[in-house]
């Protein structure tokens, strides 16, 4: 049996510049499982390798095709499945990933055999062990499959992280020079927990793992980090800084193992504000950047998003990180009800906090979240490629669409002029794109 594992992408405005390129960690976990089962397999991520799916597929000629990707890649996943089935009607096509976990019905097409909607690695192993037999599929939790008459959706399962294999990072070792987070390179990513214990009503991440927050032991996390051959580690939990004692345990283990690496992680504003002493200790063990979902700069908007923090907390968090020389990437959401004054207030707050690195997303209700149910009837497009937070999926209520986009992208123009890192990155990216174009 030969298995081809593919990370699917849809090019967006920013992905063309490629500010962030990471290893396909979910596929490396599957690779770890397949290695244990002694099954021949190959990972393909076009964002890292380039090339085309068609050429890779035809050259490898797999018996099983595994496809994963985010919401913007739904059409890409389906098109790859159709190509595979047209080439070989006997190939088994399995779809998984975070979108399939919550919105598995989007993949109810005749060119997909199995959809993994929970407990991905263990569920995938069970499918392989069943040899894709339909008569055995009914007993496998965590999947949806076509039973010959209709699509059958089996019960979901929660993932127990301590039972998961370590990811096989051979792929990362081969391509790590191409991985980056802005100017940090090479960078490996580590997952220490699933889902999120907080209840932000717009957040997709908290729906994962059946909405059950599950964290790995700190010892296993540190053991994994110790074995990674990269200077930069990006901890990609929805929020790594949640539990004070767990974070202190992490710091203690990093010191005990004398690991000298640099770390990037996500955090909430309230953790930073309430735990300044820990922020100092994080800086001491190598934390250089925290990514924080500030979301808004007005208290009423923060309350509407169920953030449980204030605009003053945002300001204080920025001050604390600056005090200990930890970089801050702030994340904001631009509402569809934004007025010219709202854009001005956001620009003023960014300037007041002296932010040189930030991202601004257009409010985009994701299918499955609470806010999607509220705005579903207002959504104007079903094209998932537009769900990249850079396109309007709902018509703005306070200004013309063109003027809205102008104000939105002016925020990024401002960042270009105030951040030497961003300017350097854009210059290098444009130069690289020009060189690629010239060679064609």
PDB file of C-alpha atoms in Angstrom, residues 212-397:
ATOM      1  CA  UNK A 212     -13.141  19.730  24.723  1.00  0.00           C
ATOM      2  CA  UNK A 213      -9.918  21.446  25.745  1.00  0.00           C
ATOM      3  CA  UNK A 214      -7.178  18.837  26.098  1.00  0.00           C
ATOM      4  CA  UNK A 215      -3.534  19.534  26.894  1.00  0.00           C
ATOM      5  CA  UNK A 216      -0.454  17.347  26.616  1.00  0.00           C
ATOM      6  CA  UNK A 217       1.868  16.848  29.549  1.00  0.00           C
ATOM      7  CA  UNK A 218       4.615  19.453  29.713  1.00  0.00           C
ATOM      8  CA  UNK A 219       7.211  16.672  29.883  1.00  0.00           C
ATOM      9  CA  UNK A 220       6.124  15.310  26.481  1.00  0.00           C
ATOM     10  CA  UNK A 221       6.095  18.812  24.985  1.00  0.00           C
ATOM     11  CA  UNK A 222       9.594  19.594  26.209  1.00  0.00           C
ATOM     12  CA  UNK A 223      10.856  16.203  25.050  1.00  0.00           C
ATOM     13  CA  UNK A 224       9.518  16.964  21.568  1.00  0.00           C
ATOM     14  CA  UNK A 225      11.078  20.441  21.507  1.00  0.00           C
ATOM     15  CA  UNK A 226      14.413  19.058  22.651  1.00  0.00           C
ATOM     16  CA  UNK A 227      14.527  16.794  19.590  1.00  0.00           C
ATOM     17  CA  UNK A 228      13.694  19.487  17.016  1.00  0.00           C
ATOM     18  CA  UNK A 229      16.608  20.738  14.962  1.00  0.00           C
ATOM     19  CA  UNK A 230      15.551  24.384  14.610  1.00  0.00           C
ATOM     20  CA  UNK A 231      16.322  27.600  16.450  1.00  0.00           C
ATOM     21  CA  UNK A 232      12.748  28.917  16.354  1.00  0.00           C
ATOM     22  CA  UNK A 233       9.725  27.104  17.778  1.00  0.00           C
ATOM     23  CA  UNK A 234       6.192  28.324  17.140  1.00  0.00           C
ATOM     24  CA  UNK A 235       3.689  26.931  19.651  1.00  0.00           C
ATOM     25  CA  UNK A 236       0.479  26.959  17.638  1.00  0.00           C
ATOM     26  CA  UNK A 237      -2.118  26.283  20.343  1.00  0.00           C
ATOM     27  CA  UNK A 238      -5.064  28.661  20.047  1.00  0.00           C
ATOM     28  CA  UNK A 239      -3.686  30.108  23.282  1.00  0.00           C
ATOM     29  CA  UNK A 240      -0.634  28.630  24.955  1.00  0.00           C
ATOM     30  CA  UNK A 241      -0.712  30.994  27.927  1.00  0.00           C
ATOM     31  CA  UNK A 242      -3.869  29.805  29.687  1.00  0.00           C
ATOM     32  CA  UNK A 243      -2.999  28.005  32.904  1.00  0.00           C
ATOM     33  CA  UNK A 244      -0.465  29.738  35.157  1.00  0.00           C
ATOM     34  CA  UNK A 245       0.845  26.557  36.757  1.00  0.00           C
ATOM     35  CA  UNK A 246       1.239  24.801  33.408  1.00  0.00           C
ATOM     36  CA  UNK A 247       3.229  27.726  32.013  1.00  0.00           C
ATOM     37  CA  UNK A 248       5.455  27.806  35.095  1.00  0.00           C
ATOM     38  CA  UNK A 249       6.003  24.066  34.720  1.00  0.00           C
ATOM     39  CA  UNK A 250       7.011  24.609  31.078  1.00  0.00           C
ATOM     40  CA  UNK A 251       9.515  27.294  32.059  1.00  0.00           C
ATOM     41  CA  UNK A 252      10.993  25.070  34.766  1.00  0.00           C
ATOM     42  CA  UNK A 253      11.394  22.115  32.390  1.00  0.00           C
ATOM     43  CA  UNK A 254      13.001  24.250  29.683  1.00  0.00           C
ATOM     44  CA  UNK A 255      15.508  25.502  32.242  1.00  0.00           C
ATOM     45  CA  UNK A 256      16.107  22.035  33.663  1.00  0.00           C
ATOM     46  CA  UNK A 257      16.808  20.611  30.207  1.00  0.00           C
ATOM     47  CA  UNK A 258      18.944  23.673  29.365  1.00  0.00           C
ATOM     48  CA  UNK A 259      17.179  24.100  26.039  1.00  0.00           C
ATOM     49  CA  UNK A 260      18.245  27.253  24.245  1.00  0.00           C
ATOM     50  CA  UNK A 261      15.707  28.090  21.561  1.00  0.00           C
ATOM     51  CA  UNK A 262      13.512  31.044  20.688  1.00  0.00           C
ATOM     52  CA  UNK A 263       9.730  30.798  20.995  1.00  0.00           C
ATOM     53  CA  UNK A 264       6.630  32.342  19.456  1.00  0.00           C
ATOM     54  CA  UNK A 265       3.197  31.606  20.905  1.00  0.00           C
ATOM     55  CA  UNK A 266      -0.395  32.799  21.108  1.00  0.00           C
ATOM     56  CA  UNK A 267      -1.772  34.401  24.249  1.00  0.00           C
ATOM     57  CA  UNK A 268      -4.818  36.166  25.561  1.00  0.00           C
ATOM     58  CA  UNK A 269      -4.647  39.743  26.783  1.00  0.00           C
ATOM     59  CA  UNK A 270      -5.956  38.928  30.264  1.00  0.00           C
ATOM     60  CA  UNK A 271      -3.216  36.370  30.950  1.00  0.00           C
ATOM     61  CA  UNK A 272      -0.490  38.916  30.255  1.00  0.00           C
ATOM     62  CA  UNK A 273      -2.157  41.612  32.323  1.00  0.00           C
ATOM     63  CA  UNK A 274      -2.691  39.276  35.299  1.00  0.00           C
ATOM     64  CA  UNK A 275       0.675  37.475  35.152  1.00  0.00           C
ATOM     65  CA  UNK A 276       3.402  40.029  34.525  1.00  0.00           C
ATOM     66  CA  UNK A 277       5.881  38.022  36.587  1.00  0.00           C
ATOM     67  CA  UNK A 278       5.494  35.076  34.216  1.00  0.00           C
ATOM     68  CA  UNK A 279       6.051  37.277  31.174  1.00  0.00           C
ATOM     69  CA  UNK A 280       9.428  38.211  32.598  1.00  0.00           C
ATOM     70  CA  UNK A 281      10.311  34.535  33.070  1.00  0.00           C
ATOM     71  CA  UNK A 282       9.159  33.676  29.549  1.00  0.00           C
ATOM     72  CA  UNK A 283      11.554  36.280  28.186  1.00  0.00           C
ATOM     73  CA  UNK A 284      14.366  34.685  30.185  1.00  0.00           C
ATOM     74  CA  UNK A 285      13.832  31.253  28.580  1.00  0.00           C
ATOM     75  CA  UNK A 286      13.653  32.565  25.023  1.00  0.00           C
ATOM     76  CA  UNK A 287      10.180  33.869  24.213  1.00  0.00           C
ATOM     77  CA  UNK A 288      10.631  36.562  21.576  1.00  0.00           C
ATOM     78  CA  UNK A 289       7.114  37.078  20.177  1.00  0.00           C
ATOM     79  CA  UNK A 290       3.539  36.711  21.395  1.00  0.00           C
ATOM     80  CA  UNK A 291       0.565  36.779  19.049  1.00  0.00           C
ATOM     81  CA  UNK A 292      -2.461  38.253  20.796  1.00  0.00           C
ATOM     82  CA  UNK A 293      -6.058  38.440  19.657  1.00  0.00           C
ATOM     83  CA  UNK A 294      -6.914  41.942  20.834  1.00  0.00           C
ATOM     84  CA  UNK A 295      -9.756  41.949  18.262  1.00  0.00           C
ATOM     85  CA  UNK A 296     -11.118  45.439  19.006  1.00  0.00           C
ATOM     86  CA  UNK A 297     -10.207  48.767  20.590  1.00  0.00           C
ATOM     87  CA  UNK A 298     -13.630  49.699  21.993  1.00  0.00           C
ATOM     88  CA  UNK A 299     -15.072  48.081  25.104  1.00  0.00           C
ATOM     89  CA  UNK A 300     -18.526  47.609  23.577  1.00  0.00           C
ATOM     90  CA  UNK A 301     -17.081  45.644  20.653  1.00  0.00           C
ATOM     91  CA  UNK A 302     -14.960  43.507  22.992  1.00  0.00           C
ATOM     92  CA  UNK A 303     -18.052  42.742  25.034  1.00  0.00           C
ATOM     93  CA  UNK A 304     -19.994  41.819  21.905  1.00  0.00           C
ATOM     94  CA  UNK A 305     -17.240  39.343  20.979  1.00  0.00           C
ATOM     95  CA  UNK A 306     -17.362  37.859  24.504  1.00  0.00           C
ATOM     96  CA  UNK A 307     -13.646  38.603  25.044  1.00  0.00           C
ATOM     97  CA  UNK A 308     -13.832  39.341  28.808  1.00  0.00           C
ATOM     98  CA  UNK A 309     -11.186  42.063  28.624  1.00  0.00           C
ATOM     99  CA  UNK A 310     -11.123  45.826  28.047  1.00  0.00           C
ATOM    100  CA  UNK A 311      -9.394  48.322  25.778  1.00  0.00           C
ATOM    101  CA  UNK A 312      -7.326  49.367  28.795  1.00  0.00           C
ATOM    102  CA  UNK A 313      -6.201  45.748  29.161  1.00  0.00           C
ATOM    103  CA  UNK A 314      -5.044  45.797  25.532  1.00  0.00           C
ATOM    104  CA  UNK A 315      -2.932  48.862  26.229  1.00  0.00           C
ATOM    105  CA  UNK A 316      -1.475  47.405  29.418  1.00  0.00           C
ATOM    106  CA  UNK A 317      -0.599  44.108  27.690  1.00  0.00           C
ATOM    107  CA  UNK A 318       1.341  45.995  25.013  1.00  0.00           C
ATOM    108  CA  UNK A 319       3.221  47.931  27.690  1.00  0.00           C
ATOM    109  CA  UNK A 320       4.144  44.771  29.618  1.00  0.00           C
ATOM    110  CA  UNK A 321       5.510  42.996  26.562  1.00  0.00           C
ATOM    111  CA  UNK A 322       7.514  46.083  25.613  1.00  0.00           C
ATOM    112  CA  UNK A 323       8.917  46.236  29.128  1.00  0.00           C
ATOM    113  CA  UNK A 324      10.396  42.743  28.794  1.00  0.00           C
ATOM    114  CA  UNK A 325      11.427  43.111  25.147  1.00  0.00           C
ATOM    115  CA  UNK A 326       8.989  40.512  23.821  1.00  0.00           C
ATOM    116  CA  UNK A 327       7.615  41.296  20.376  1.00  0.00           C
ATOM    117  CA  UNK A 328       3.887  41.709  19.904  1.00  0.00           C
ATOM    118  CA  UNK A 329       1.799  40.764  16.910  1.00  0.00           C
ATOM    119  CA  UNK A 330      -1.684  42.106  17.602  1.00  0.00           C
ATOM    120  CA  UNK A 331      -4.726  40.670  15.833  1.00  0.00           C
ATOM    121  CA  UNK A 332      -7.750  42.879  15.147  1.00  0.00           C
ATOM    122  CA  UNK A 333     -11.156  42.345  13.557  1.00  0.00           C
ATOM    123  CA  UNK A 334     -12.753  44.978  11.338  1.00  0.00           C
ATOM    124  CA  UNK A 335     -16.523  44.821  11.689  1.00  0.00           C
ATOM    125  CA  UNK A 336     -18.897  44.996   8.747  1.00  0.00           C
ATOM    126  CA  UNK A 337     -20.580  47.876  10.597  1.00  0.00           C
ATOM    127  CA  UNK A 338     -17.359  49.909  10.709  1.00  0.00           C
ATOM    128  CA  UNK A 339     -17.677  53.598  10.011  1.00  0.00           C
ATOM    129  CA  UNK A 340     -14.929  55.972   8.972  1.00  0.00           C
ATOM    130  CA  UNK A 341     -14.605  56.923  12.631  1.00  0.00           C
ATOM    131  CA  UNK A 342     -14.140  53.262  13.616  1.00  0.00           C
ATOM    132  CA  UNK A 343     -11.260  52.892  11.162  1.00  0.00           C
ATOM    133  CA  UNK A 344      -9.769  56.108  12.536  1.00  0.00           C
ATOM    134  CA  UNK A 345     -10.095  54.866  16.134  1.00  0.00           C
ATOM    135  CA  UNK A 346      -8.352  51.604  15.212  1.00  0.00           C
ATOM    136  CA  UNK A 347      -5.493  53.469  13.521  1.00  0.00           C
ATOM    137  CA  UNK A 348      -5.150  55.791  16.527  1.00  0.00           C
ATOM    138  CA  UNK A 349      -5.082  52.874  18.980  1.00  0.00           C
ATOM    139  CA  UNK A 350      -2.457  51.052  16.920  1.00  0.00           C
ATOM    140  CA  UNK A 351      -0.344  54.202  16.982  1.00  0.00           C
ATOM    141  CA  UNK A 352      -0.934  54.742  20.712  1.00  0.00           C
ATOM    142  CA  UNK A 353       0.188  51.171  21.472  1.00  0.00           C
ATOM    143  CA  UNK A 354       3.194  51.692  19.178  1.00  0.00           C
ATOM    144  CA  UNK A 355       2.442  48.519  17.279  1.00  0.00           C
ATOM    145  CA  UNK A 356       4.792  47.762  14.394  1.00  0.00           C
ATOM    146  CA  UNK A 357       3.389  44.318  13.639  1.00  0.00           C
ATOM    147  CA  UNK A 358      -0.320  43.587  13.492  1.00  0.00           C
ATOM    148  CA  UNK A 359      -2.899  41.871  11.325  1.00  0.00           C
ATOM    149  CA  UNK A 360      -6.390  43.104  10.608  1.00  0.00           C
ATOM    150  CA  UNK A 361      -9.100  40.664   9.526  1.00  0.00           C
ATOM    151  CA  UNK A 362     -12.483  41.433   8.036  1.00  0.00           C
ATOM    152  CA  UNK A 363     -15.231  39.999  10.214  1.00  0.00           C
ATOM    153  CA  UNK A 364     -16.052  36.648   8.613  1.00  0.00           C
ATOM    154  CA  UNK A 365     -18.589  34.339  10.283  1.00  0.00           C
ATOM    155  CA  UNK A 366     -17.246  30.803   9.920  1.00  0.00           C
ATOM    156  CA  UNK A 367     -19.683  27.988   9.386  1.00  0.00           C
ATOM    157  CA  UNK A 368     -20.270  26.151  12.641  1.00  0.00           C
ATOM    158  CA  UNK A 369     -19.683  29.099  14.989  1.00  0.00           C
ATOM    159  CA  UNK A 370     -22.357  30.928  16.970  1.00  0.00           C
ATOM    160  CA  UNK A 371     -21.985  34.109  14.923  1.00  0.00           C
ATOM    161  CA  UNK A 372     -22.495  32.199  11.677  1.00  0.00           C
ATOM    162  CA  UNK A 373     -26.016  31.359  12.768  1.00  0.00           C
ATOM    163  CA  UNK A 374     -26.679  35.042  13.441  1.00  0.00           C
ATOM    164  CA  UNK A 375     -25.361  36.294  10.095  1.00  0.00           C
ATOM    165  CA  UNK A 376     -26.092  33.312   7.825  1.00  0.00           C
ATOM    166  CA  UNK A 377     -28.896  35.061   5.927  1.00  0.00           C
ATOM    167  CA  UNK A 378     -26.659  38.076   5.235  1.00  0.00           C
ATOM    168  CA  UNK A 379     -23.767  36.116   3.747  1.00  0.00           C
ATOM    169  CA  UNK A 380     -23.444  36.983   0.064  1.00  0.00           C
ATOM    170  CA  UNK A 381     -20.999  34.322  -1.148  1.00  0.00           C
ATOM    171  CA  UNK A 382     -20.607  30.574  -0.893  1.00  0.00           C
ATOM    172  CA  UNK A 383     -17.139  30.718  -2.425  1.00  0.00           C
ATOM    173  CA  UNK A 384     -14.912  29.388   0.351  1.00  0.00           C
ATOM    174  CA  UNK A 385     -11.800  30.898  -1.236  1.00  0.00           C
ATOM    175  CA  UNK A 386     -13.188  34.260  -0.100  1.00  0.00           C
ATOM    176  CA  UNK A 387     -13.165  33.142   3.536  1.00  0.00           C
ATOM    177  CA  UNK A 388      -9.556  34.284   4.008  1.00  0.00           C
ATOM    178  CA  UNK A 389     -10.497  37.251   6.236  1.00  0.00           C
ATOM    179  CA  UNK A 390      -9.328  39.590   3.483  1.00  0.00           C
ATOM    180  CA  UNK A 391     -12.619  39.579   1.566  1.00  0.00           C
ATOM    181  CA  UNK A 392     -16.086  40.739   2.485  1.00  0.00           C
ATOM    182  CA  UNK A 393     -18.568  37.872   2.762  1.00  0.00           C
ATOM    183  CA  UNK A 394     -21.243  40.248   4.096  1.00  0.00           C
ATOM    184  CA  UNK A 395     -22.030  43.634   2.618  1.00  0.00           C
ATOM    185  CA  UNK A 396     -20.798  46.519   4.839  1.00  0.00           C
ATOM    186  CA  UNK A 397     -23.665  48.315   6.504  1.00  0.00           C
TER     187      UNK A 397
END
